[in-house]
Amino acid sequence: MDHLSFSAILFVSSLFAGLFGALSGLGGGIVIVPLLVLGFNVNTQYAIGASLIGVIATSSGSSITFLPKRYANMRLGMFLETATASGAILGAYFASVAAENLLQILFGIVLLYSVFAARKSQKNTEEVDMSHDRLSDKLKLDSSYPVDGSWQQYRVHRIPLGWLLMFIAGNLSGMLGIGSGALKVLAMERAMKVPFRVSTTTSNFMIGVTAAASAGTLFHLGYISPPVVMPLIPGVLIGSYAGSKILMRAKLSYLQLIFSIMISLIGIQMIYQGVT
Amino acid sequence: MKNFDEQTLARRITYLLKWGIALSSLTTLLGGLLFLIHHGQTKVLYKIFNGEPAFLTEVRYTFKQAIRGNSVALIQLGAVILMATPIARVLLCLLTFAKDRDWTYFLICTLTAILLICSFAGVFISL
């Protein structure tokens, strides 16, 4: 294949990757790596580098849409970024020493788990635990978010556990070139008892910093290859933007289920590729 | 209710991210067009990992080559701008907290900024 057709096909594919990522709630990155590895026969290392760039683009792009809506808890995000950034740098180190097929298998497992976690989160009802947490008071993490025109108060709990889970999320992000959105939401919603809406938007807010932390190191190691990255940036940006617009308009539970199944199949294919 | 500061900060961050994306997209697009004009017919080979040459792994060399109109370096510069946007966002928060004399969050943002900048400068590779 020559570069012209490579770029054209990759651009269209990353449009769909962004769309898939947004509609399934898993983010663009989780589709980009398998797309490059399985679909374009690109080495896992280059795929991880390119995907991280796509992840940063998606995070920045979607933050523009939702930050003015004031769901995200920026203080919480900034505090937890110390965890995800340090985890991501360690993850980038793991990525540089681990064998390619080990990364593929791990990717498949994380992908399957993310689909499972994202589907579980969607079913959760929003209940608020208003008991005080000493550390949360100290860090001024308690906040409020808009629900049907009024402000709903909430408190943040179990900060050390949340921090630790975020460190792991960052680690996987740096190692596999994904945003780790599903794990971040899980850490905030389940461990720290933050409302779902706040968790997803805060997670997205943090993903840019998380991915940049490992991308910086991988950039030096030559993981970021311009011809692979080039068609991906506009593709993912446009795709995820379109996806988030569609999400706002309609309830897509059936479509989301189909996407989740398709992404699970990709996960299984990744594991198979790693094993053989 | 949320305080006023947070809203202002959110607005500034949004503004910063918009600029980051616009600038990065334009640079990448320009480099991409040049690249496809010159190398559109060359074969794609990414099966084996070979890393990248020094002018694509050191920001100052990438910048130098991009200015000279090297297509690949221009694309890479677009990627660098994209990676630098979250760093700029952390620095913006850091300055805001310093102005508000919120030293806890000033320290938190400083720690994140140090991690990001060191990663970007390749400090963690020699460790």
Coordinates of C-alpha atoms in Angstrom, one line a residue:
Chain A
M1 CA 0.0 0.0 0.0
D2 CA 1.3 3.5 -0.7
H3 CA 1.0 6.5 1.7
L4 CA -1.8 8.2 -0.2
S5 CA -4.2 5.2 0.1
F6 CA -2.9 4.5 3.6
S7 CA -3.8 8.0 4.7
A8 CA -7.2 8.1 3.0
I9 CA -8.3 4.7 4.5
L10 CA -6.9 5.5 7.9
F11 CA -8.6 8.9 7.9
V12 CA -12.0 7.3 7.2
S13 CA -11.4 4.5 9.7
S14 CA -10.4 6.9 12.5
L15 CA -13.6 8.8 11.8
F16 CA -15.4 5.6 12.7
A17 CA -13.1 4.9 15.6
G18 CA -13.9 8.3 17.1
L19 CA -17.6 7.7 16.5
F20 CA -17.5 4.2 18.1
G21 CA -15.5 5.5 21.0
A22 CA -17.9 8.3 21.8
L23 CA -21.0 6.1 21.3
S24 CA -19.8 3.2 23.4
G25 CA -18.5 5.7 26.1
L26 CA -15.0 4.1 26.0
G27 CA -13.2 6.9 24.1
G28 CA -11.4 6.8 20.8
G29 CA -8.1 5.3 21.9
I30 CA -9.5 1.9 22.7
V31 CA -10.4 1.4 19.1
I32 CA -7.3 3.0 17.5
V33 CA -4.7 0.5 18.6
P34 CA -6.6 -2.6 17.4
L35 CA -7.5 -0.7 14.2
L36 CA -3.8 0.0 13.4
V37 CA -2.5 -3.4 14.6
L38 CA -5.2 -5.7 13.2
G39 CA -6.4 -3.5 10.3
F40 CA -3.3 -1.9 9.0
N41 CA -0.6 -4.2 10.1
V42 CA 1.2 -1.5 12.0
N43 CA 3.6 -2.4 14.8
T44 CA 2.1 -2.2 18.3
Q45 CA 4.6 0.4 19.4
Y46 CA 3.7 2.9 16.6
A47 CA 0.1 2.1 17.3
I48 CA 0.4 3.0 20.9
G49 CA 2.2 6.3 20.1
A50 CA -0.4 7.3 17.5
S51 CA -3.3 6.3 19.7
L52 CA -2.0 8.5 22.6
I53 CA -2.0 11.5 20.3
G54 CA -5.6 10.6 19.2
V55 CA -6.6 10.3 22.9
I56 CA -5.2 13.8 23.7
A57 CA -7.1 15.2 20.7
T58 CA -10.3 13.7 21.8
S59 CA -9.9 14.8 25.4
S60 CA -9.1 18.4 24.4
G61 CA -11.9 18.4 21.9
S62 CA -14.6 17.1 24.1
S63 CA -13.5 19.3 27.1
I64 CA -14.3 22.3 24.9
T65 CA -17.9 21.1 24.7
F66 CA -18.6 20.1 28.3
L67 CA -16.4 22.4 30.5
P68 CA -18.8 25.3 30.1
K69 CA -21.6 23.0 31.3
R70 CA -19.9 22.7 34.7
Y71 CA -20.3 19.1 35.4
A72 CA -16.6 18.3 35.8
N73 CA -15.0 18.7 39.2
M74 CA -11.8 20.4 38.2
R75 CA -10.2 20.4 41.7
L76 CA -10.8 16.6 41.9
G77 CA -9.4 16.2 38.4
M78 CA -6.2 18.2 39.2
F79 CA -5.6 16.3 42.4
L80 CA -6.0 12.9 40.7
E81 CA -3.8 14.0 37.8
T82 CA -0.8 13.6 40.2
A83 CA -1.8 9.9 40.3
T84 CA -2.5 9.3 36.6
A85 CA 0.5 11.3 35.3
S86 CA 3.0 9.4 37.5
G87 CA 1.3 6.1 36.7
A88 CA 1.4 6.9 33.0
I89 CA 5.1 7.6 33.0
L90 CA 5.7 4.3 34.7
G91 CA 3.4 2.7 32.1
A92 CA 5.4 4.2 29.2
Y93 CA 8.5 2.6 30.7
F94 CA 6.7 -0.8 30.8
A95 CA 5.6 -0.3 27.2
S96 CA 9.2 0.2 26.2
V97 CA 10.5 -3.0 27.8
A98 CA 7.5 -5.4 27.4
A99 CA 7.3 -7.8 24.5
E100 CA 4.8 -6.9 21.8
N101 CA 2.5 -9.9 22.1
L102 CA 2.3 -9.4 25.9
L103 CA 1.0 -5.9 25.3
Q104 CA -1.5 -7.2 22.8
I105 CA -2.9 -9.8 25.2
L106 CA -3.0 -7.2 28.0
F107 CA -4.8 -4.8 25.7
G108 CA -7.4 -7.4 24.9
I109 CA -8.1 -8.1 28.5
V110 CA -8.3 -4.4 29.5
L111 CA -10.6 -3.8 26.5
L112 CA -13.0 -6.6 27.5
Y113 CA -13.0 -5.4 31.1
S114 CA -13.7 -1.8 30.0
V115 CA -16.7 -2.8 28.0
F116 CA -18.0 -4.7 31.0
A117 CA -17.3 -1.7 33.4
A118 CA -18.8 0.8 31.1
R119 CA -22.1 -1.2 30.7
K120 CA -22.3 -1.6 34.4
S121 CA -21.8 2.1 35.1
Q122 CA -24.6 3.0 32.8
K123 CA -27.2 1.1 34.9
N124 CA -26.2 2.8 38.1
T125 CA -28.7 5.1 39.8
E126 CA -27.4 8.4 41.3
E127 CA -27.5 8.4 45.0
V128 CA -25.5 10.8 47.1
D129 CA -23.6 10.0 50.3
M130 CA -23.4 13.2 52.3
S131 CA -21.2 12.0 55.1
H132 CA -18.0 14.0 55.7
D133 CA -14.6 12.8 54.7
R134 CA -11.7 14.4 56.5
L135 CA -9.3 14.4 53.6
S136 CA -11.9 15.5 51.2
D137 CA -12.7 18.5 53.4
K138 CA -9.0 19.4 53.6
L139 CA -8.6 19.3 49.8
K140 CA -11.9 21.1 49.2
L141 CA -13.1 18.4 46.9
D142 CA -16.8 18.5 47.8
S143 CA -18.8 20.3 45.1
S144 CA -22.1 20.5 43.3
Y145 CA -23.3 19.9 39.8
P146 CA -26.3 21.0 37.8
V147 CA -29.3 18.6 37.7
D148 CA -32.5 19.9 36.0
G149 CA -31.7 23.5 36.6
S150 CA -30.7 23.3 40.3
W151 CA -27.4 22.5 42.0
Q152 CA -27.0 19.0 43.5
Q153 CA -24.4 18.8 46.3
Y154 CA -22.1 15.8 46.6
R155 CA -19.2 14.8 48.7
V156 CA -16.1 12.9 47.7
H157 CA -15.0 9.8 49.7
R158 CA -12.1 7.3 50.0
I159 CA -9.5 9.5 48.5
P160 CA -6.4 7.2 49.0
L161 CA -8.2 4.3 47.3
G162 CA -9.3 6.6 44.5
W163 CA -5.8 7.8 44.1
L164 CA -4.4 4.3 43.9
L165 CA -6.9 3.2 41.3
M166 CA -6.1 6.3 39.3
F167 CA -2.4 5.4 39.4
I168 CA -3.3 2.0 37.9
A169 CA -5.5 3.7 35.3
G170 CA -2.6 6.0 34.3
N171 CA -0.3 3.0 34.2
L172 CA -2.5 1.1 31.7
S173 CA -3.0 4.3 29.7
G174 CA 0.7 4.8 29.3
M175 CA 1.4 1.1 28.6
L176 CA -1.4 0.5 26.1
G177 CA -2.0 3.9 24.5
I178 CA -5.5 4.3 25.7
G179 CA -7.3 7.0 27.8
S180 CA -8.4 4.5 30.5
G181 CA -11.7 6.4 30.7
A182 CA -13.7 3.3 31.9
L183 CA -11.3 2.7 34.8
K184 CA -11.2 6.4 35.7
V185 CA -15.0 6.6 35.9
L186 CA -15.0 3.4 37.9
A187 CA -12.5 4.8 40.4
M188 CA -14.5 8.0 40.9
E189 CA -18.0 6.6 40.7
R190 CA -17.6 3.4 42.7
A191 CA -14.6 4.1 45.0
M192 CA -15.0 7.8 45.6
K193 CA -18.8 7.9 45.3
V194 CA -18.8 10.8 42.8
P195 CA -22.0 11.1 40.7
F196 CA -21.8 9.4 37.3
R197 CA -22.2 12.7 35.3
V198 CA -19.4 14.3 37.2
S199 CA -17.2 11.2 37.0
T200 CA -17.4 10.9 33.2
T201 CA -16.7 14.6 32.5
T202 CA -13.9 14.8 35.1
S203 CA -12.4 11.7 33.6
N204 CA -12.4 13.3 30.2
F205 CA -10.9 16.4 31.7
M206 CA -8.0 14.4 33.1
I207 CA -7.3 12.2 30.1
G208 CA -5.4 14.8 28.2
V209 CA -2.9 15.3 31.0
T210 CA -2.6 11.5 31.5
A211 CA -1.9 10.8 27.9
A212 CA 0.5 13.7 27.5
A213 CA 2.5 12.4 30.5
S214 CA 3.4 9.1 28.7
A215 CA 3.3 10.6 25.2
G216 CA 6.2 12.8 26.1
T217 CA 8.4 9.9 27.1
L218 CA 7.3 7.8 24.1
F219 CA 7.9 10.7 21.8
H220 CA 11.6 10.5 22.8
L221 CA 11.7 6.8 22.2
G222 CA 10.4 7.2 18.6
Y223 CA 6.9 5.8 19.1
I224 CA 5.2 8.7 17.4
S225 CA 5.5 8.3 13.6
P226 CA 4.2 11.4 11.7
P227 CA 2.6 9.5 8.7
V228 CA 0.6 7.3 11.1
V229 CA -0.4 10.2 13.3
M230 CA -1.4 12.6 10.5
P231 CA -4.7 11.1 9.2
L232 CA -5.6 10.1 12.7
I233 CA -5.9 13.5 14.4
P234 CA -8.6 15.0 12.2
G235 CA -10.4 11.7 11.8
V236 CA -10.7 11.0 15.5
L237 CA -11.6 14.7 16.3
I238 CA -14.4 14.8 13.8
G239 CA -15.6 11.3 14.6
S240 CA -15.8 11.8 18.4
Y241 CA -17.4 15.2 18.0
A242 CA -20.1 13.8 15.8
G243 CA -20.5 10.9 18.3
S244 CA -21.0 13.2 21.2
K245 CA -23.6 15.2 19.3
I246 CA -25.5 12.0 18.5
L247 CA -25.3 10.9 22.1
M248 CA -26.9 14.2 23.3
R249 CA -29.9 13.8 21.0
A250 CA -31.0 10.3 21.4
K251 CA -31.1 7.3 23.7
L252 CA -29.1 4.6 22.0
S253 CA -29.1 1.7 24.3
Y254 CA -29.4 -0.9 21.5
L255 CA -26.8 0.8 19.3
Q256 CA -24.5 1.0 22.3
L257 CA -25.0 -2.7 23.0
I258 CA -24.1 -3.6 19.4
F259 CA -21.0 -1.4 19.7
S260 CA -20.0 -3.0 23.0
I261 CA -20.3 -6.5 21.4
M262 CA -18.2 -5.4 18.4
I263 CA -15.6 -3.9 20.7
S264 CA -15.5 -7.1 22.8
L265 CA -14.9 -9.1 19.6
I266 CA -12.0 -6.8 18.8
G267 CA -10.6 -7.5 22.3
I268 CA -10.8 -11.2 21.7
Q269 CA -9.1 -10.8 18.3
M270 CA -6.3 -8.8 20.0
I271 CA -5.7 -11.6 22.6
Y272 CA -5.7 -14.1 19.8
Q273 CA -3.2 -12.1 17.8
G274 CA -1.0 -11.9 20.9
V275 CA -1.2 -15.6 21.7
T276 CA -0.4 -16.8 18.1
Chain B
M1 CA -23.1 26.9 44.4
K2 CA -19.8 27.0 42.8
N3 CA -17.6 30.1 43.2
F4 CA -16.9 32.6 40.5
D5 CA -13.2 31.7 40.1
E6 CA -13.9 28.2 38.9
Q7 CA -16.1 29.5 36.1
T8 CA -13.5 31.9 34.9
L9 CA -10.9 29.2 35.0
A10 CA -13.1 26.9 33.0
R11 CA -13.6 29.6 30.4
R12 CA -9.9 30.2 30.1
I13 CA -9.1 26.5 29.8
T14 CA -11.7 26.1 27.1
Y15 CA -10.1 29.0 25.2
L16 CA -6.7 27.5 25.6
L17 CA -7.8 24.1 24.3
K18 CA -9.5 25.6 21.3
W19 CA -6.3 27.4 20.3
G20 CA -4.3 24.3 20.9
I21 CA -6.5 22.1 18.7
A22 CA -6.7 24.7 16.0
L23 CA -3.0 25.3 15.8
S24 CA -2.2 21.6 16.0
S25 CA -4.7 20.7 13.3
L26 CA -3.5 23.4 10.9
T27 CA 0.2 22.4 11.3
T28 CA -0.6 18.7 10.9
L29 CA -2.8 19.4 7.8
L30 CA -0.1 21.6 6.2
G31 CA 2.6 19.0 6.8
G32 CA 0.2 16.2 5.7
L33 CA -0.5 17.9 2.4
L34 CA 3.2 18.4 1.7
F35 CA 4.0 14.9 2.7
L36 CA 1.4 13.3 0.4
I37 CA 2.5 15.5 -2.5
H38 CA 6.1 14.4 -2.1
H39 CA 5.8 10.9 -0.7
G40 CA 2.2 9.9 -1.6
Q41 CA 3.5 7.0 -3.8
T42 CA 6.0 5.5 -1.4
K43 CA 5.2 2.2 0.2
V44 CA 3.9 2.0 3.8
L45 CA 6.1 -0.1 6.1
Y46 CA 5.2 0.0 9.8
K47 CA 5.3 -3.7 10.6
I48 CA 8.7 -3.5 12.3
F49 CA 9.5 -0.9 14.9
N50 CA 12.6 1.1 14.0
G51 CA 12.0 4.2 16.2
E52 CA 12.3 7.6 14.5
P53 CA 15.3 9.7 13.5
A54 CA 16.6 12.3 16.0
F55 CA 14.8 15.2 14.3
L56 CA 11.5 13.6 15.1
T57 CA 12.3 12.8 18.8
E58 CA 13.7 16.1 20.0
V59 CA 11.4 19.1 20.1
R60 CA 14.0 21.7 19.1
Y61 CA 15.2 19.7 16.1
T62 CA 11.6 19.0 15.1
F63 CA 10.9 22.7 15.3
K64 CA 14.0 23.6 13.2
Q65 CA 13.1 21.2 10.5
A66 CA 9.5 22.2 10.5
I67 CA 10.4 25.9 10.0
R68 CA 12.4 24.8 6.9
G69 CA 9.3 23.2 5.5
N70 CA 10.1 19.5 6.1
S71 CA 6.7 17.8 5.8
V72 CA 7.3 15.0 8.3
A73 CA 8.6 17.5 10.9
L74 CA 5.6 19.7 10.3
I75 CA 3.2 16.9 11.1
Q76 CA 5.3 16.0 14.2
L77 CA 5.2 19.7 15.3
G78 CA 1.4 19.4 15.1
A79 CA 1.6 16.4 17.4
V80 CA 4.0 18.3 19.7
I81 CA 1.5 21.2 20.0
L82 CA -1.2 18.7 20.8
M83 CA 0.9 17.2 23.6
A84 CA 1.9 20.6 24.9
T85 CA -1.7 21.8 25.3
P86 CA -2.4 19.8 28.5
I87 CA 0.9 21.0 29.9
A88 CA -0.1 24.6 29.1
R89 CA -3.5 23.8 30.8
V90 CA -1.7 22.7 34.0
L91 CA 0.5 25.8 34.0
L92 CA -2.6 28.0 33.6
C93 CA -4.1 26.3 36.7
L94 CA -0.9 26.6 38.6
L95 CA -0.8 30.4 38.0
T96 CA -4.5 30.8 38.9
F97 CA -4.0 29.0 42.2
A98 CA -0.9 31.1 43.0
K99 CA -2.9 34.2 42.4
D100 CA -5.6 33.0 44.7
R101 CA -3.0 32.0 47.3
D102 CA -4.4 28.5 47.3
W103 CA -1.0 26.9 48.1
T104 CA -2.3 23.3 48.4
Y105 CA -3.5 23.2 44.8
F106 CA -0.5 25.3 43.7
L107 CA 1.7 22.5 45.0
I108 CA -0.5 19.8 43.4
C109 CA -0.4 21.5 40.0
T110 CA 3.4 22.1 40.3
L111 CA 3.9 18.4 40.9
T112 CA 1.9 17.5 37.8
A113 CA 3.7 20.1 35.8
I114 CA 7.1 18.8 36.8
L115 CA 6.1 15.3 35.9
L116 CA 4.9 16.4 32.4
I117 CA 7.8 18.6 31.6
C118 CA 10.4 16.0 32.7
S119 CA 8.6 13.4 30.5
F120 CA 8.6 15.8 27.6
A121 CA 12.3 16.6 28.1
G122 CA 13.1 12.9 28.1
V123 CA 14.4 12.9 31.7
F124 CA 12.8 9.5 32.4
I125 CA 14.5 7.7 29.6
S126 CA 18.0 7.9 31.0
L127 CA 16.7 6.6 34.4

